[in-house]
Amino acid sequence: MPELRWVGKEKVVNHHLDVPFRTLRNVYTFASEGHAAASRGDAGGNKIIHGDNLEALKALLPEYEGRVKCIYIDPPYNTGNENWIYNDNVNDPKLKKWLGQVVGREGEDLSRHDKWLCMMYPRLKLLRRLLADDGVIVVSIDDTEVHNLRHLLDEIFGSRNFIANIVWQKRYVSNVTAKFLSDMHDHILVYSRNIENVKVKRLERTEEQLKDYKNPDEDPRGLWRAQDLSASKPYNAGRFEIVTPAGLTVTPPPGRYWRCNREQYDKWIADNRIWFGKSGNGRPMLKSFLEELKNGITPNTWWTYEMAGHNKEATLELKTIFDGASPFDTPKPVKLLSQIFEHFCSKDSCILDSFAGSGTTAHAVLKLNQQDGGNRKFILIETMDYAENITAERARRVMNGYGEAGKRIAGTGGSFDYYEIGQPLFLDDGNLNETLCIDEIRRYVAYTENIPHVQQTARDNPHTSYLLGMANDTAYIFYYEPTRSTTLDLEFLSTLNFKPAASVIYADNCLLGRAFMQRHHITFKKIPRDITRF
Ligand SMILES: C[S@@+](CC[C@H](N)C(=O)[O-])C[C@H]1O[C@@H](n2cnc3c(N)ncnc32)[C@H](O)[C@@H]1O
């Protein structure tokens, strides 16, 4: 497979491994009016995180690695426009600082595209780790970077996991000031974690589409839609003569063909599937019955603004929520994201958006849940300070309801936790950061030991408050106290009121003999030396 090279690439390919692991600090928990008040830090799964997504994605790994069903991202398109409320290109001071630290002096000579690629690469690497085995990543992009992004996604997710490049019609009228051609569409790239496991849901027909179904001949099979029996595609033996019920002989118009051969036509006639109009002399039409469309519409890659909304619609949606103000320049329409989530998620999926902007993802998730009683969850990450007063505020307003009296949109209800990026788990000298909450450290160690989420235990478990969890008949014990040094010895073992077949025990020191540990299948790991860093 051809590989994309750019200046600075070698500095970022493994950068996701060097990003320090930080905790997420819960700032507040929001619950909508009438929604059962969620306890602090436990809003049931919805999260909004203020901070750089590189650190936030890393902080999500212990809880979410391999658990996210759908990632939707709408990263800066890198069009060179610096006048937007957020910086669309890579000259944002935060990004410049980050590039300086990671790429070093070479970073000063990077082109705009090099910088964008350096920014995207480690973030996509972390996103892949968060994706479930049957999950998909969906990325909005325009022509400025689509070719580079395809290469990145091929490299990180594997070209065999490519699903589609959807063309979304983002504008409904041409831009008359365009220099050459008016740019009417965005690309929506879809890749899977593992193509064998992906299911794409077919959507039901909309009210609008159902209007085409009628039953003028009172067919007992119910409503049907007429489809012209002739088509421009040359069907095999599709130019024979047909005699209408009123006795007229017809052949397909010039350049067209019947969409069947004679044998199939006779079968359709016998089954009353050909309609010649009320007069019996009209153009032959094939009946397609509503009842037979059980599988819904086969999704395709051409998404018009009628089905998926357009940019102006997205701006109007935001204005309605923010009382006429337009606080964000480049939102996506709710319809577009709803359609993505309907195709690629189930009703209880976890959906992650690490370039959250105005929070359209939260809006679409809440609305879909309201419509179909689903329990989808959202995790949003936004680096700019408007994470609170635009991203989170939008989620609050959608949950509580918004709009003027008379045109008020009912609230969806719901709750979310709001986080800032917390402290690093390890200090620069390699020691554990002892000011951290012990549960954060426990969660991290449990994660590095691959203890499945459901097998992790809380500190108030019946065995010992030091137990992290059980996996493969092995007990994982984290004997750690921030204020004193701990020792694995016979005295400590006597405090355990259970006898696991094998155990991995973390402590500051160990006084047990090698033979004793072998006999009792105990593995000692020294704090902090043996805590894996990833
Ligand atoms: C195109 S906008 C997303 C718009 C969004 N889809 C919506 O409908 O409102 C991209 C967003 O990503 C944010 N962003 C850029 N770099 C980021 C980073 N490193 N971490 C988190 N957010 C970032 C920008 O601040 C901006 O709000």
XYZ file of C-alpha atoms and ligand atoms in Angstrom:
561
model
C 0.000 0.000 0.000
C 1.399 3.459 -0.818
C 2.279 5.406 2.319
C 1.892 9.122 2.826
C 5.063 10.912 3.968
C 5.159 14.432 5.347
C 7.583 16.584 7.304
C 7.338 15.757 11.005
C 5.671 12.362 10.514
C 8.359 10.377 12.349
C 7.887 12.624 15.402
C 4.175 11.914 15.682
C 3.712 8.259 14.698
C 4.248 7.084 18.253
C 3.411 10.312 20.003
C 0.097 8.945 21.344
C 2.196 6.631 23.546
C 4.124 9.562 25.064
C 1.080 11.665 25.903
C 0.985 11.664 29.715
C -1.971 9.920 31.224
C -4.188 12.474 32.961
C -7.347 12.044 34.925
C -10.663 13.717 34.198
C -11.777 16.155 36.903
C -15.531 16.327 37.366
C -16.529 19.989 37.558
C -20.284 19.556 37.827
C -23.129 17.245 36.966
C -26.168 18.601 35.189
C -29.645 17.079 35.275
C -32.561 18.595 33.362
C -35.667 19.955 35.079
C -37.771 17.039 36.243
C -34.980 14.547 35.571
C -33.961 12.513 38.610
C -30.995 14.444 40.045
C -27.873 12.528 39.136
C -25.245 12.154 41.824
C -22.024 14.070 41.180
C -19.867 12.373 38.560
C -22.522 9.833 37.701
C -24.853 11.337 35.124
C -25.355 7.926 33.548
C -22.711 8.092 30.832
C -23.128 11.398 28.971
C -19.920 13.422 29.226
C -18.700 16.806 28.022
C -14.957 17.303 28.408
C -13.242 20.657 28.106
C -9.685 20.202 26.923
C -7.369 19.092 24.159
C -8.710 15.882 22.726
C -5.278 14.257 22.714
C -5.170 14.288 26.506
C -8.887 13.696 26.872
C -8.870 10.640 24.577
C -5.985 9.161 26.507
C -7.820 9.791 29.785
C -10.859 7.953 28.393
C -8.906 4.768 27.600
C -9.267 3.011 30.981
C -13.040 3.227 30.850
C -13.751 3.149 27.133
C -11.068 1.255 25.230
C -12.862 -0.912 22.646
C -16.299 0.253 23.841
C -17.259 3.137 21.559
C -19.677 2.087 18.836
C -19.572 5.224 16.744
C -17.035 8.011 16.535
C -18.139 11.084 14.624
C -15.565 13.825 14.088
C -15.698 17.090 12.250
C -12.121 18.359 12.622
C -10.881 21.743 11.387
C -10.951 21.532 7.579
C -7.720 23.529 7.327
C -9.168 25.867 4.716
C -6.914 28.707 5.888
C -9.755 30.719 7.380
C -8.605 32.284 10.645
C -11.549 34.578 11.137
C -13.970 32.030 12.434
C -14.870 31.836 16.082
C -12.582 28.845 16.323
C -9.424 28.626 14.283
C -10.124 26.466 11.259
C -6.480 26.113 10.319
C -3.494 24.987 12.282
C -2.329 28.405 13.466
C -4.219 28.192 16.716
C -1.725 29.196 19.485
C -2.441 25.997 21.440
C -1.698 23.827 18.436
C 1.422 25.818 17.576
C 2.721 25.270 21.099
C 1.959 21.562 20.939
C 3.673 21.208 17.556
C 6.722 23.047 18.886
C 6.953 20.607 21.794
C 6.382 17.440 19.765
C 8.013 18.149 16.415
C 10.674 20.543 17.734
C 12.496 23.143 15.621
C 11.635 21.321 12.430
C 8.031 22.318 13.226
C 8.795 25.929 12.295
C 9.211 24.944 8.634
C 6.118 22.773 8.319
C 3.602 23.608 5.642
C -0.060 24.011 6.557
C -0.744 20.435 5.385
C 2.204 18.982 7.331
C 0.902 20.629 10.477
C -2.624 19.366 9.930
C -1.356 15.814 9.395
C 0.815 16.029 12.528
C -2.243 17.165 14.479
C -4.566 14.436 13.160
C -2.281 11.386 13.268
C -1.917 10.756 17.034
C -5.556 11.650 17.646
C -6.737 9.086 15.088
C -4.445 6.502 16.687
C -6.147 6.999 20.050
C -9.597 7.082 18.482
C -8.936 3.677 16.941
C -8.164 2.230 20.360
C -11.462 3.490 21.705
C -13.498 2.003 18.873
C -15.475 -1.205 19.486
C -14.799 -4.221 17.305
C -18.111 -3.627 15.526
C -17.726 0.152 15.585
C -17.264 2.765 12.883
C -15.534 6.122 12.621
C -17.256 8.762 10.517
C -15.307 11.879 9.533
C -16.572 15.074 7.905
C -14.072 16.810 5.651
C -13.911 18.929 2.510
C -11.629 18.937 -0.529
C -8.778 20.749 1.261
C -7.635 17.631 3.143
C -9.779 14.726 1.934
C -6.968 13.140 -0.086
C -4.561 13.310 2.866
C -7.197 12.068 5.268
C -7.963 9.014 3.103
C -4.278 8.071 3.304
C -4.180 8.557 7.072
C -7.308 6.508 7.633
C -6.047 3.765 5.298
C -2.809 3.639 7.270
C -4.339 3.714 10.749
C -7.581 1.755 10.256
C -6.490 -0.365 7.280
C -7.669 0.186 3.711
C -9.743 -3.011 3.904
C -11.841 -1.364 6.627
C -12.967 1.454 4.352
C -16.772 1.505 4.112
C -17.786 4.586 2.147
C -17.121 8.123 1.039
C -20.534 9.736 1.374
C -21.168 12.914 -0.568
C -23.284 15.310 1.481
C -24.896 18.232 -0.317
C -24.149 20.970 2.207
C -25.488 23.886 0.170
C -28.783 24.133 -1.655
C -27.878 27.092 -3.919
C -24.637 27.863 -5.674
C -22.238 30.353 -4.215
C -22.360 33.076 -6.870
C -19.056 34.573 -5.723
C -17.153 31.281 -6.254
C -13.992 31.847 -8.302
C -14.410 28.736 -10.440
C -17.089 26.234 -9.396
C -19.348 26.579 -6.384
C -18.383 23.983 -3.761
C -21.658 22.246 -2.908
C -20.604 19.164 -0.958
C -18.556 17.753 1.906
C -17.110 14.260 2.106
C -18.126 11.962 4.938
C -15.558 9.171 5.202
C -16.632 5.991 6.973
C -14.131 3.378 8.206
C -14.669 0.418 10.508
C -12.509 -1.120 13.187
C -13.188 -4.534 11.677
C -15.231 -4.643 8.480
C -16.476 -8.196 9.120
C -18.424 -7.065 12.177
C -20.134 -3.976 10.831
C -23.876 -3.739 10.368
C -25.435 -0.779 8.602
C -29.072 -0.202 9.427
C -31.546 0.469 6.661
C -33.864 3.361 7.342
C -37.627 3.282 7.134
C -39.348 5.307 4.460
C -40.235 8.855 5.445
C -43.778 10.279 5.368
C -42.730 12.193 2.256
C -41.703 9.018 0.429
C -44.834 7.183 1.566
C -46.943 9.753 -0.296
C -46.032 7.968 -3.564
C -47.831 4.782 -2.441
C -51.466 4.494 -3.631
C -53.892 1.718 -4.554
C -55.997 2.863 -7.539
C -56.964 -0.710 -8.571
C -57.773 -1.769 -4.991
C -55.172 -4.506 -5.071
C -55.694 -6.743 -1.986
C -51.925 -6.561 -1.317
C -52.397 -2.918 -0.323
C -50.528 0.297 -1.223
C -48.109 0.249 -4.150
C -45.899 2.641 -6.093
C -45.731 2.659 -9.907
C -42.317 2.256 -11.500
C -41.890 2.779 -15.261
C -41.494 -0.633 -16.908
C -39.081 0.897 -19.409
C -35.582 1.979 -18.456
C -32.549 3.356 -20.272
C -30.371 0.422 -19.176
C -30.280 -2.227 -21.957
C -31.939 -5.244 -20.309
C -31.496 -8.610 -21.969
C -34.264 -9.230 -24.544
C -36.132 -6.176 -23.246
C -37.541 -4.790 -26.509
C -40.445 -7.143 -27.245
C -43.995 -6.015 -28.101
C -46.603 -5.657 -25.349
C -50.348 -5.564 -26.004
C -52.221 -3.391 -23.496
C -55.609 -4.514 -22.032
C -57.259 -1.992 -24.362
C -55.605 -3.719 -27.359
C -52.808 -1.270 -28.207
C -49.393 -2.711 -29.176
C -46.467 -0.918 -27.530
C -42.667 -1.233 -27.583
C -40.207 0.704 -25.385
C -39.542 4.290 -26.536
C -36.332 4.762 -28.599
C -33.200 4.206 -26.472
C -35.171 2.461 -23.718
C -35.800 -1.211 -22.813
C -38.304 -3.170 -20.740
C -36.688 -4.001 -17.411
C -37.478 -7.732 -17.909
C -37.534 -10.425 -20.544
C -40.746 -11.895 -21.993
C -40.864 -14.767 -19.497
C -40.606 -12.435 -16.485
C -43.161 -10.083 -18.026
C -45.681 -12.922 -18.397
C -45.147 -13.839 -14.737
C -45.763 -10.238 -13.663
C -48.926 -10.037 -15.804
C -50.228 -13.270 -14.250
C -49.518 -11.834 -10.802
C -51.342 -8.548 -11.614
C -48.134 -6.541 -11.203
C -48.321 -4.513 -14.402
C -50.569 -1.446 -14.452
C -51.679 0.259 -17.654
C -53.509 3.137 -15.995
C -57.251 3.411 -15.394
C -57.901 3.482 -19.163
C -56.010 0.203 -19.703
C -54.076 1.968 -22.453
C -51.388 3.850 -20.515
C -47.636 3.294 -20.352
C -46.956 -0.076 -18.654
C -45.864 0.405 -15.042
C -44.476 -2.129 -12.565
C -46.149 -2.179 -9.138
C -43.838 -2.122 -6.136
C -45.739 -2.947 -2.934
C -45.119 -1.153 0.337
C -45.580 -4.375 2.264
C -42.643 -5.923 0.427
C -40.233 -3.179 1.531
C -39.629 -4.758 4.902
C -35.922 -4.025 4.821
C -36.289 -0.292 4.362
C -34.159 1.808 2.068
C -30.716 0.545 1.071
C -28.461 3.381 2.168
C -26.318 4.942 -0.500
C -23.512 7.467 -0.649
C -25.452 10.399 -2.106
C -26.992 12.466 0.708
C -29.024 15.387 -0.536
C -29.863 18.390 1.631
C -33.496 17.259 1.652
C -32.582 14.088 3.515
C -29.622 15.264 5.592
C -30.085 19.024 6.004
C -27.705 21.771 4.893
C -25.349 24.310 6.463
C -27.867 27.122 6.616
C -30.357 24.858 8.350
C -27.680 24.090 10.962
C -27.084 27.797 11.607
C -30.823 28.402 11.967
C -31.097 25.517 14.421
C -28.386 27.079 16.545
C -30.017 30.512 16.375
C -33.305 29.091 17.609
C -31.530 27.517 20.560
C -29.502 30.632 21.393
C -32.378 33.140 21.166
C -31.474 34.510 17.737
C -27.738 34.761 18.335
C -25.301 32.841 16.170
C -22.531 31.821 18.541
C -20.725 29.341 16.274
C -19.890 29.580 12.573
C -19.684 26.022 11.318
C -22.277 23.761 12.964
C -23.562 20.655 11.234
C -27.323 20.067 10.903
C -28.977 17.751 13.423
C -30.553 15.810 10.532
C -27.124 14.896 9.144
C -25.819 13.546 12.432
C -29.109 11.774 13.221
C -28.860 9.987 9.893
C -25.264 8.925 10.604
C -26.158 7.630 14.066
C -29.254 5.841 12.783
C -27.252 3.998 10.135
C -24.227 3.090 12.212
C -25.405 2.782 15.833
C -27.876 0.801 17.824
C -30.253 2.320 20.351
C -27.845 1.872 23.259
C -24.577 2.855 21.566
C -21.898 5.062 23.027
C -21.121 7.882 20.553
C -17.929 9.949 20.755
C -17.251 13.327 19.140
C -13.788 14.663 19.929
C -14.131 17.898 17.899
C -17.470 18.856 19.407
C -17.894 22.525 18.407
C -21.451 23.633 19.136
C -22.459 20.163 20.359
C -24.665 19.012 17.460
C -23.748 15.422 18.305
C -25.316 15.738 21.779
C -28.395 17.353 20.214
C -28.844 14.563 17.650
C -28.317 11.813 20.248
C -30.848 13.345 22.666
C -33.402 13.862 19.906
C -33.066 10.311 18.567
C -33.475 8.902 22.086
C -36.582 11.017 22.549
C -38.026 9.754 19.258
C -37.400 6.044 19.662
C -36.949 5.557 23.424
C -33.258 4.697 22.894
C -30.510 4.961 25.475
C -27.603 6.206 23.342
C -24.862 8.052 25.232
C -22.640 10.893 24.054
C -19.082 11.863 24.938
C -18.026 15.265 23.603
C -14.595 16.891 23.745
C -13.984 20.557 22.939
C -10.752 22.428 23.493
C -11.985 26.013 23.332
C -13.379 27.865 26.332
C -16.823 27.849 24.745
C -17.032 24.166 25.743
C -19.064 25.455 28.696
C -21.123 28.326 27.299
C -21.844 26.896 23.831
C -21.254 23.120 23.790
C -22.588 22.329 27.262
C -25.152 25.134 27.168
C -26.670 23.703 23.989
C -26.976 20.261 25.618
C -28.650 21.880 28.660
C -31.129 23.804 26.509
C -31.996 20.751 24.398
C -32.588 18.761 27.591
C -34.709 21.497 29.209
C -36.499 22.720 26.058
C -35.964 25.962 24.143
C -37.559 28.514 21.821
C -40.085 31.284 22.207
C -43.554 30.721 23.632
C -45.790 29.323 20.926
C -42.852 27.772 19.048
C -41.291 26.106 22.052
C -39.421 22.833 21.468
C -40.071 20.405 24.313
C -37.038 19.281 26.290
C -35.676 15.812 25.767
C -34.687 15.473 29.452
C -31.370 13.989 30.436
C -28.143 14.635 32.268
C -24.399 14.902 31.682
C -21.139 15.233 33.564
C -18.846 18.128 32.743
C -15.095 17.553 33.069
C -11.832 19.408 32.815
C -8.562 17.612 32.127
C -7.099 16.750 35.512
C -3.629 16.121 36.830
C -1.109 13.633 35.419
C -1.041 10.212 37.055
C 2.743 10.165 37.168
C 5.003 13.008 38.263
C 8.062 13.972 36.209
C 10.269 11.893 38.567
C 8.232 8.781 37.675
C 6.428 8.550 41.019
C 2.683 8.310 41.361
C 0.977 11.648 41.851
C -0.229 11.186 45.410
C -2.614 14.108 45.345
C -4.868 12.141 43.011
C -8.051 10.428 44.080
C -7.236 6.785 44.840
C -10.083 5.511 42.664
C -8.493 7.169 39.635
C -5.226 5.372 40.281
C -7.027 2.056 40.875
C -8.983 2.423 37.629
C -5.783 3.072 35.723
C -3.952 0.061 37.163
C -6.990 -2.188 36.581
C -6.990 -1.028 32.979
C -3.285 -1.716 32.471
C -3.837 -5.228 33.870
C -6.627 -5.823 31.313
C -9.256 -6.538 33.939
C -12.538 -6.357 32.034
C -14.721 -3.476 33.116
C -17.469 -5.683 34.545
C -14.952 -7.664 36.596
C -13.449 -4.642 38.315
C -14.423 -4.214 41.963
C -15.079 -1.143 44.082
C -13.172 -0.572 47.308
C -16.180 -1.580 49.421
C -16.156 -5.170 48.102
C -16.463 -8.021 50.680
C -12.880 -9.327 50.238
C -10.438 -6.464 50.737
C -10.574 -2.781 49.965
C -7.347 -3.283 47.968
C -8.899 -5.708 45.447
C -9.018 -4.241 41.920
C -10.891 -7.145 40.365
C -10.680 -10.742 39.180
C -9.711 -11.968 35.739
C -8.814 -15.493 34.569
C -8.939 -16.881 38.139
C -6.401 -14.290 39.234
C -7.058 -11.677 41.920
C -5.459 -8.281 41.277
C -4.646 -6.477 44.511
C -3.360 -2.927 44.690
C -1.947 -2.482 48.207
C -1.350 1.232 48.059
C -1.627 3.992 50.660
C -0.768 7.582 49.700
C 0.543 8.419 53.178
C 2.698 5.391 53.987
C 4.811 2.735 52.405
C 3.163 -0.710 52.096
C 4.761 -4.151 52.449
C 3.570 -7.455 51.042
C 4.201 -9.919 53.894
C 2.449 -12.717 55.793
C 0.668 -10.205 57.966
C -0.869 -8.525 54.922
C -1.888 -11.899 53.445
C -3.644 -12.784 56.707
C -5.904 -9.740 56.280
C -7.319 -11.139 53.024
C -10.472 -13.105 53.717
C -10.380 -15.084 50.477
C -7.951 -17.497 48.795
C -7.646 -16.890 45.060
C -6.016 -19.570 42.891
C -3.475 -16.951 41.815
C -2.847 -13.317 42.622
C -0.939 -10.302 41.362
C -0.192 -8.000 44.288
C 1.140 -4.457 43.987
C 2.909 -2.941 47.021
C 5.880 -0.692 47.802
C 7.960 -3.590 49.206
C 7.848 -7.358 49.449
C 9.141 -9.563 52.285
C 7.815 -12.900 50.991
C 10.291 -15.513 49.820
C 10.454 -16.585 46.191
C 9.561 -20.233 46.939
C 6.564 -19.228 49.071
C 5.265 -16.974 46.302
C 5.698 -19.695 43.692
C 3.849 -22.235 45.887
C 0.916 -19.838 46.352
C 0.986 -18.454 42.791
C 1.640 -14.894 43.941
C 3.267 -12.338 41.628
C 4.657 -9.224 43.281
C 4.694 -5.895 41.427
C 6.495 -2.908 42.846
C 4.803 0.511 43.029
C 5.428 2.620 40.942
C 8.139 0.744 39.017
C 5.885 -2.018 37.711
C 2.855 0.044 36.814
C 2.684 -0.047 33.039
C 2.653 3.294 31.283
C 0.927 3.504 28.007
C -15.700 22.069 12.584
S -15.839 22.367 14.259
C -16.991 21.121 14.744
C -18.414 21.562 14.567
C -19.424 20.605 15.126
N -19.508 19.389 14.339
C -20.785 21.233 15.228
O -21.742 20.736 14.616
O -20.906 22.260 15.894
C -14.318 21.753 14.946
C -14.198 21.950 16.447
O -13.082 21.199 16.912
C -12.456 21.928 17.946
N -11.069 21.466 18.097
C -10.020 21.726 17.301
N -8.910 21.128 17.772
C -9.274 20.463 18.901
C -8.556 19.676 19.853
N -7.259 19.447 19.732
N -9.238 19.155 20.895
C -10.578 19.367 21.023
N -11.294 20.133 20.159
C -10.663 20.669 19.110
C -12.551 23.374 17.471
O -12.357 24.257 18.540
C -13.960 23.392 16.883
O -14.890 23.786 17.843
